[in-house]
Amino acid sequence: MSALVVNIMFEQWDPGVAPGLGPMGNPLPGGAVDHQAISWADYGWRTGVWSALELLAREGVLATFYASGILTETAPDALRAITGAGHELAGHNWAQNRIPALIDPAAEAEEIARCTTAIEQIAGARPVGWISPRCTPSAATSRLLAAAGYTWHGDVFDAETPYWRLTESGPIVALPFGMEINDLPMTVRYGQPTRALVDAYAFAAEALDVSGGRGHVDVTLHAHVGCRPAGLLALARIIGHARGLGHEIVTRADLADRFARADEVERAG
């Protein structure tokens, strides 16, 4: 059956580090600190995540939240509220400026462990899924996640449906992540209006049905970007449209679990 996955990117950068992309453009020249971009990003933990939780509660929808580990220090109450409401909480590295591809595997393993342990201690739930900052892994990320006990890895763009990625540390579900309906590139990088998210979803959902219902549609809002009033109105309309089409609304953990169970049944048969 066709499905919608609601993704909320709950992100933060190291202290004094601004996002690489902000509403006024690219980073300031000369290495100057962009305090406007830092303030824009702080909307996510101060306001956006709470507004998203309220909207999802009203709609009766469970989402997958991706949390920077540093938020265990900045916004522990928000992380506890996410798991307390039954949402999936996935790992998203310690801070968004720490890119796995730019560090060695030992340092990356430490980042994964630090983020995982902190989230589990603060939110009371150990993450089972992971997406790297910028969705950009290193060559070792899948292996390190499997070694750390993760069941799914979402830095995957080469398929429409889940598959097993075999690593030296064991198998992990490779769970493709759709970028087509994502507030950050759509509204900030390419300047489309927020309402374009709704039209993009409607077209993608129709395409999924036409293709036979294989796969799912990812709709992604960042707590500091699309979890503002216009973005949340767009999300509410997307949820209503999905329900009107009879599409399920599931988390990414649901998709990974279904794939693993179906594969087990197929192998047993």
mmCIF file of C-alpha atoms in Angstrom:
data_model
loop_
_atom_site.group_PDB
_atom_site.id
_atom_site.type_symbol
_atom_site.label_atom_id
_atom_site.label_comp_id
_atom_site.label_asym_id
_atom_site.label_seq_id
_atom_site.Cartn_x
_atom_site.Cartn_y
_atom_site.Cartn_z
ATOM 1 C CA MET A 1 0.000 0.000 0.000
ATOM 2 C CA SER A 2 1.191 3.537 -0.758
ATOM 3 C CA ALA A 3 2.468 5.401 2.278
ATOM 4 C CA LEU A 4 3.409 8.866 3.466
ATOM 5 C CA VAL A 5 6.286 9.400 5.875
ATOM 6 C CA VAL A 6 6.423 12.708 7.744
ATOM 7 C CA ASN A 7 10.012 13.645 8.589
ATOM 8 C CA ILE A 8 10.928 16.447 11.000
ATOM 9 C CA MET A 9 14.600 17.452 10.968
ATOM 10 C CA PHE A 10 15.400 18.746 14.452
ATOM 11 C CA GLU A 11 18.854 20.230 14.028
ATOM 12 C CA GLN A 12 21.487 22.320 15.741
ATOM 13 C CA TRP A 13 25.064 23.347 15.070
ATOM 14 C CA ASP A 14 28.018 23.632 17.420
ATOM 15 C CA PRO A 15 28.068 26.855 19.509
ATOM 16 C CA GLY A 16 28.987 29.860 17.400
ATOM 17 C CA VAL A 17 28.585 27.954 14.117
ATOM 18 C CA ALA A 18 25.931 29.166 11.684
ATOM 19 C CA PRO A 19 24.095 26.984 9.165
ATOM 20 C CA GLY A 20 25.807 26.857 5.805
ATOM 21 C CA LEU A 21 22.593 27.977 4.137
ATOM 22 C CA GLY A 22 20.307 30.661 5.556
ATOM 23 C CA PRO A 23 17.432 32.830 4.382
ATOM 24 C CA MET A 24 19.773 35.685 3.420
ATOM 25 C CA GLY A 25 22.087 33.487 1.359
ATOM 26 C CA ASN A 26 25.379 31.672 1.720
ATOM 27 C CA PRO A 27 27.886 32.072 4.603
ATOM 28 C CA LEU A 28 29.320 35.530 5.213
ATOM 29 C CA PRO A 29 32.713 36.236 3.636
ATOM 30 C CA GLY A 30 35.924 36.197 5.620
ATOM 31 C CA GLY A 31 34.682 33.656 8.127
ATOM 32 C CA ALA A 32 32.459 36.192 9.926
ATOM 33 C CA VAL A 33 29.845 34.668 12.224
ATOM 34 C CA ASP A 34 26.361 34.971 10.722
ATOM 35 C CA HIS A 35 24.264 35.762 13.782
ATOM 36 C CA GLN A 36 21.150 36.151 11.640
ATOM 37 C CA ALA A 37 21.480 32.546 10.447
ATOM 38 C CA ILE A 38 22.123 31.335 14.010
ATOM 39 C CA SER A 39 18.960 33.077 15.214
ATOM 40 C CA TRP A 40 17.016 31.600 12.286
ATOM 41 C CA ALA A 41 18.249 28.109 13.199
ATOM 42 C CA ASP A 42 17.406 28.567 16.888
ATOM 43 C CA TYR A 43 13.738 28.890 15.928
ATOM 44 C CA GLY A 44 13.786 25.114 15.583
ATOM 45 C CA TRP A 45 14.307 24.252 19.249
ATOM 46 C CA ARG A 46 12.693 27.377 20.700
ATOM 47 C CA THR A 47 9.463 27.310 18.700
ATOM 48 C CA GLY A 48 9.302 25.099 15.626
ATOM 49 C CA VAL A 49 9.535 21.687 17.259
ATOM 50 C CA TRP A 50 6.746 22.552 19.699
ATOM 51 C CA SER A 51 4.491 23.815 16.906
ATOM 52 C CA ALA A 52 5.138 20.624 14.943
ATOM 53 C CA LEU A 53 4.250 18.452 17.939
ATOM 54 C CA GLU A 54 0.991 20.358 18.401
ATOM 55 C CA LEU A 55 0.030 19.941 14.739
ATOM 56 C CA LEU A 56 0.864 16.237 14.703
ATOM 57 C CA ALA A 57 -1.150 15.696 17.898
ATOM 58 C CA ARG A 58 -4.176 17.420 16.360
ATOM 59 C CA GLU A 59 -3.873 15.304 13.216
ATOM 60 C CA GLY A 60 -3.220 12.069 15.108
ATOM 61 C CA VAL A 61 -0.070 11.409 13.077
ATOM 62 C CA LEU A 62 3.227 9.870 14.168
ATOM 63 C CA ALA A 63 6.353 11.243 12.524
ATOM 64 C CA THR A 64 10.048 10.460 12.438
ATOM 65 C CA PHE A 65 12.145 13.170 14.106
ATOM 66 C CA TYR A 66 15.891 13.363 13.419
ATOM 67 C CA ALA A 67 17.747 14.935 16.320
ATOM 68 C CA SER A 68 21.208 16.405 16.620
ATOM 69 C CA GLY A 69 22.757 15.018 19.795
ATOM 70 C CA ILE A 70 23.666 18.507 20.997
ATOM 71 C CA LEU A 71 19.944 19.127 21.520
ATOM 72 C CA THR A 72 20.136 16.836 24.556
ATOM 73 C CA GLU A 73 21.895 19.802 26.155
ATOM 74 C CA THR A 74 19.927 22.622 24.521
ATOM 75 C CA ALA A 75 16.394 21.236 24.408
ATOM 76 C CA PRO A 76 16.064 18.061 26.506
ATOM 77 C CA ASP A 77 12.385 18.738 27.221
ATOM 78 C CA ALA A 78 11.623 18.750 23.502
ATOM 79 C CA LEU A 79 13.308 15.378 22.991
ATOM 80 C CA ARG A 80 11.346 13.895 25.866
ATOM 81 C CA ALA A 81 8.143 15.339 24.409
ATOM 82 C CA ILE A 82 8.874 13.707 21.050
ATOM 83 C CA THR A 83 9.259 10.207 22.476
ATOM 84 C CA GLY A 84 6.513 10.804 25.018
ATOM 85 C CA ALA A 85 4.072 11.433 22.169
ATOM 86 C CA GLY A 86 5.059 8.166 20.508
ATOM 87 C CA HIS A 87 7.069 9.580 17.616
ATOM 88 C CA GLU A 88 10.173 7.887 16.296
ATOM 89 C CA LEU A 89 13.416 9.640 17.281
ATOM 90 C CA ALA A 90 16.309 8.933 14.915
ATOM 91 C CA GLY A 91 19.958 9.909 15.210
ATOM 92 C CA HIS A 92 21.318 12.827 13.178
ATOM 93 C CA ASN A 93 24.921 13.122 14.455
ATOM 94 C CA TRP A 94 26.047 15.357 17.313
ATOM 95 C CA ALA A 95 25.925 18.636 15.377
ATOM 96 C CA GLN A 96 25.091 19.504 11.777
ATOM 97 C CA ASN A 97 28.466 21.033 10.997
ATOM 98 C CA ARG A 98 30.195 17.701 11.674
ATOM 99 C CA ILE A 99 30.121 15.909 8.339
ATOM 100 C CA PRO A 100 31.002 12.175 8.437
ATOM 101 C CA ALA A 101 32.778 12.274 5.089
ATOM 102 C CA LEU A 102 35.268 14.779 6.513
ATOM 103 C CA ILE A 103 36.427 12.717 9.497
ATOM 104 C CA ASP A 104 38.090 9.324 9.911
ATOM 105 C CA PRO A 105 36.080 6.218 10.873
ATOM 106 C CA ALA A 106 37.291 6.215 14.482
ATOM 107 C CA ALA A 107 36.117 9.785 15.009
ATOM 108 C CA GLU A 108 32.832 9.034 13.250
ATOM 109 C CA ALA A 109 32.238 6.017 15.514
ATOM 110 C CA GLU A 110 32.740 8.307 18.513
ATOM 111 C CA GLU A 111 30.215 10.786 17.086
ATOM 112 C CA ILE A 112 27.636 8.027 16.587
ATOM 113 C CA ALA A 113 28.183 6.670 20.099
ATOM 114 C CA ARG A 114 28.011 10.114 21.701
ATOM 115 C CA CYS A 115 24.800 11.045 19.903
ATOM 116 C CA THR A 116 23.159 7.667 20.525
ATOM 117 C CA THR A 117 23.979 7.504 24.227
ATOM 118 C CA ALA A 118 22.936 11.086 24.908
ATOM 119 C CA ILE A 119 19.579 10.696 23.153
ATOM 120 C CA GLU A 120 18.832 7.452 24.957
ATOM 121 C CA GLN A 121 19.699 8.941 28.347
ATOM 122 C CA ILE A 122 17.659 12.108 27.843
ATOM 123 C CA ALA A 123 14.704 10.884 25.761
ATOM 124 C CA GLY A 124 14.412 7.384 27.200
ATOM 125 C CA ALA A 125 14.522 5.689 23.797
ATOM 126 C CA ARG A 126 17.540 4.413 21.892
ATOM 127 C CA PRO A 127 17.492 5.451 18.221
ATOM 128 C CA VAL A 128 17.293 2.596 15.717
ATOM 129 C CA GLY A 129 17.584 4.746 12.581
ATOM 130 C CA TRP A 130 20.061 7.339 11.364
ATOM 131 C CA ILE A 131 20.497 10.035 8.750
ATOM 132 C CA SER A 132 23.763 11.968 8.538
ATOM 133 C CA PRO A 133 24.039 15.761 8.330
ATOM 134 C CA ARG A 134 23.274 16.809 4.741
ATOM 135 C CA CYS A 135 22.289 13.140 4.226
ATOM 136 C CA THR A 136 25.979 12.731 3.396
ATOM 137 C CA PRO A 137 27.599 9.628 4.903
ATOM 138 C CA SER A 138 31.147 8.413 4.743
ATOM 139 C CA ALA A 139 32.169 5.111 3.193
ATOM 140 C CA ALA A 140 32.149 3.637 6.705
ATOM 141 C CA THR A 141 28.814 4.971 8.013
ATOM 142 C CA SER A 142 26.649 1.907 7.333
ATOM 143 C CA ARG A 143 29.237 -0.404 8.904
ATOM 144 C CA LEU A 144 29.591 1.804 11.973
ATOM 145 C CA LEU A 145 25.816 2.058 12.419
ATOM 146 C CA ALA A 146 25.401 -1.709 12.165
ATOM 147 C CA ALA A 147 28.137 -2.140 14.769
ATOM 148 C CA ALA A 148 26.326 0.331 17.036
ATOM 149 C CA GLY A 149 23.079 -1.657 16.862
ATOM 150 C CA TYR A 150 21.139 0.490 14.373
ATOM 151 C CA THR A 151 18.554 -1.289 12.239
ATOM 152 C CA TRP A 152 18.144 1.229 9.404
ATOM 153 C CA HIS A 153 20.271 3.794 7.583
ATOM 154 C CA GLY A 154 18.609 6.525 5.540
ATOM 155 C CA ASP A 155 21.501 8.086 3.579
ATOM 156 C CA VAL A 156 20.315 6.079 0.580
ATOM 157 C CA PHE A 157 19.210 7.455 -2.800
ATOM 158 C CA ASP A 158 19.709 4.577 -5.231
ATOM 159 C CA ALA A 159 16.351 2.788 -4.866
ATOM 160 C CA GLU A 160 12.647 3.306 -4.149
ATOM 161 C CA THR A 161 12.166 0.458 -1.688
ATOM 162 C CA PRO A 162 14.251 -0.843 1.240
ATOM 163 C CA TYR A 163 16.986 -3.395 0.760
ATOM 164 C CA TRP A 164 19.695 -5.014 2.844
ATOM 165 C CA ARG A 165 23.101 -3.380 2.930
ATOM 166 C CA LEU A 166 25.667 -5.965 3.979
ATOM 167 C CA THR A 167 28.591 -4.664 6.024
ATOM 168 C CA GLU A 168 31.532 -6.126 7.894
ATOM 169 C CA SER A 169 29.536 -5.481 11.085
ATOM 170 C CA GLY A 170 26.416 -7.227 9.810
ATOM 171 C CA PRO A 171 23.373 -6.259 7.729
ATOM 172 C CA ILE A 172 21.450 -3.009 8.051
ATOM 173 C CA VAL A 173 18.279 -1.925 6.248
ATOM 174 C CA ALA A 174 19.056 0.654 3.577
ATOM 175 C CA LEU A 175 15.954 2.833 3.654
ATOM 176 C CA PRO A 176 15.767 5.247 0.692
ATOM 177 C CA PHE A 177 15.122 8.885 1.532
ATOM 178 C CA GLY A 178 13.152 11.058 -0.893
ATOM 179 C CA MET A 179 14.424 14.613 -1.357
ATOM 180 C CA GLU A 180 11.734 15.860 -3.743
ATOM 181 C CA ILE A 181 9.443 17.283 -1.026
ATOM 182 C CA ASN A 182 11.862 18.907 1.373
ATOM 183 C CA ASP A 183 11.386 22.436 2.657
ATOM 184 C CA LEU A 184 15.068 23.398 2.833
ATOM 185 C CA PRO A 185 16.045 22.932 -0.817
ATOM 186 C CA MET A 186 12.600 23.843 -2.132
ATOM 187 C CA THR A 187 11.929 27.076 -0.250
ATOM 188 C CA VAL A 188 15.367 28.289 0.839
ATOM 189 C CA ARG A 189 17.755 27.135 -1.864
ATOM 190 C CA TYR A 190 15.393 27.349 -4.854
ATOM 191 C CA GLY A 191 12.973 29.999 -3.607
ATOM 192 C CA GLN A 192 9.691 28.194 -4.190
ATOM 193 C CA PRO A 193 6.707 29.328 -2.093
ATOM 194 C CA THR A 194 5.857 27.167 0.902
ATOM 195 C CA ARG A 195 2.525 26.192 -0.660
ATOM 196 C CA ALA A 196 4.497 24.414 -3.406
ATOM 197 C CA LEU A 197 5.067 21.599 -0.906
ATOM 198 C CA VAL A 198 1.387 20.678 -1.199
ATOM 199 C CA ASP A 199 1.397 20.514 -4.998
ATOM 200 C CA ALA A 200 4.662 18.569 -4.989
ATOM 201 C CA TYR A 201 3.170 15.998 -2.633
ATOM 202 C CA ALA A 202 -0.024 15.637 -4.645
ATOM 203 C CA PHE A 203 1.968 14.946 -7.797
ATOM 204 C CA ALA A 204 4.342 12.497 -6.067
ATOM 205 C CA ALA A 205 1.460 10.615 -4.447
ATOM 206 C CA GLU A 206 -0.296 10.291 -7.797
ATOM 207 C CA ALA A 207 2.935 9.053 -9.372
ATOM 208 C CA LEU A 208 3.328 6.472 -6.613
ATOM 209 C CA ASP A 209 -0.152 5.116 -7.252
ATOM 210 C CA VAL A 210 0.380 5.077 -11.018
ATOM 211 C CA SER A 211 3.580 3.091 -10.524
ATOM 212 C CA GLY A 212 1.701 0.461 -8.567
ATOM 213 C CA GLY A 213 2.205 1.746 -5.031
ATOM 214 C CA ARG A 214 5.829 0.658 -4.760
ATOM 215 C CA GLY A 215 7.711 2.639 -2.156
ATOM 216 C CA HIS A 216 6.603 5.639 -0.164
ATOM 217 C CA VAL A 217 6.599 9.439 -0.277
ATOM 218 C CA ASP A 218 8.835 11.348 2.134
ATOM 219 C CA VAL A 219 7.679 14.810 3.192
ATOM 220 C CA THR A 220 10.361 16.627 5.147
ATOM 221 C CA LEU A 221 10.166 19.778 7.232
ATOM 222 C CA HIS A 222 13.024 21.213 9.256
ATOM 223 C CA ALA A 223 11.996 22.505 12.665
ATOM 224 C CA HIS A 224 13.751 25.810 11.924
ATOM 225 C CA VAL A 225 12.499 26.141 8.336
ATOM 226 C CA GLY A 226 9.112 24.617 7.586
ATOM 227 C CA CYS A 227 7.750 24.278 11.117
ATOM 228 C CA ARG A 228 6.504 27.853 10.928
ATOM 229 C CA PRO A 229 2.826 28.627 10.339
ATOM 230 C CA ALA A 230 2.851 28.368 6.538
ATOM 231 C CA GLY A 231 4.845 25.141 6.513
ATOM 232 C CA LEU A 232 2.616 23.510 9.091
ATOM 233 C CA LEU A 233 -0.494 24.511 7.149
ATOM 234 C CA ALA A 234 1.099 22.862 4.115
ATOM 235 C CA LEU A 235 1.787 19.732 6.169
ATOM 236 C CA ALA A 236 -1.803 19.609 7.437
ATOM 237 C CA ARG A 237 -3.075 19.777 3.849
ATOM 238 C CA ILE A 238 -0.639 17.047 2.796
ATOM 239 C CA ILE A 239 -1.867 14.793 5.607
ATOM 240 C CA GLY A 240 -5.468 15.406 4.557
ATOM 241 C CA HIS A 241 -4.625 14.642 0.937
ATOM 242 C CA ALA A 242 -2.884 11.389 1.892
ATOM 243 C CA ARG A 243 -5.889 10.289 3.889
ATOM 244 C CA GLY A 244 -8.200 11.175 1.035
ATOM 245 C CA LEU A 245 -6.192 8.884 -1.224
ATOM 246 C CA GLY A 246 -6.305 6.087 1.330
ATOM 247 C CA HIS A 247 -2.546 6.196 1.859
ATOM 248 C CA GLU A 248 -1.057 5.026 5.145
ATOM 249 C CA ILE A 249 0.955 7.446 7.278
ATOM 250 C CA VAL A 250 3.863 5.593 8.848
ATOM 251 C CA THR A 251 7.273 6.166 10.397
ATOM 252 C CA ARG A 252 10.543 5.065 8.866
ATOM 253 C CA ALA A 253 10.970 2.495 11.629
ATOM 254 C CA ASP A 254 7.640 1.023 10.491
ATOM 255 C CA LEU A 255 8.967 0.700 6.934
ATOM 256 C CA ALA A 256 12.220 -0.903 8.063
ATOM 257 C CA ASP A 257 10.397 -3.359 10.347
ATOM 258 C CA ARG A 258 7.925 -4.345 7.629
ATOM 259 C CA PHE A 259 10.722 -4.951 5.158
ATOM 260 C CA ALA A 260 12.706 -7.080 7.611
ATOM 261 C CA ARG A 261 9.643 -9.141 8.585
ATOM 262 C CA ALA A 262 8.592 -9.679 4.974
ATOM 263 C CA ASP A 263 12.098 -10.755 4.057
ATOM 264 C CA GLU A 264 12.164 -13.192 6.980
ATOM 265 C CA VAL A 265 8.844 -14.719 5.886
ATOM 266 C CA GLU A 266 10.069 -15.009 2.302
ATOM 267 C CA ARG A 267 13.263 -16.741 3.381
ATOM 268 C CA ALA A 268 11.339 -19.099 5.681
ATOM 269 C CA GLY A 269 8.935 -20.013 2.894
#
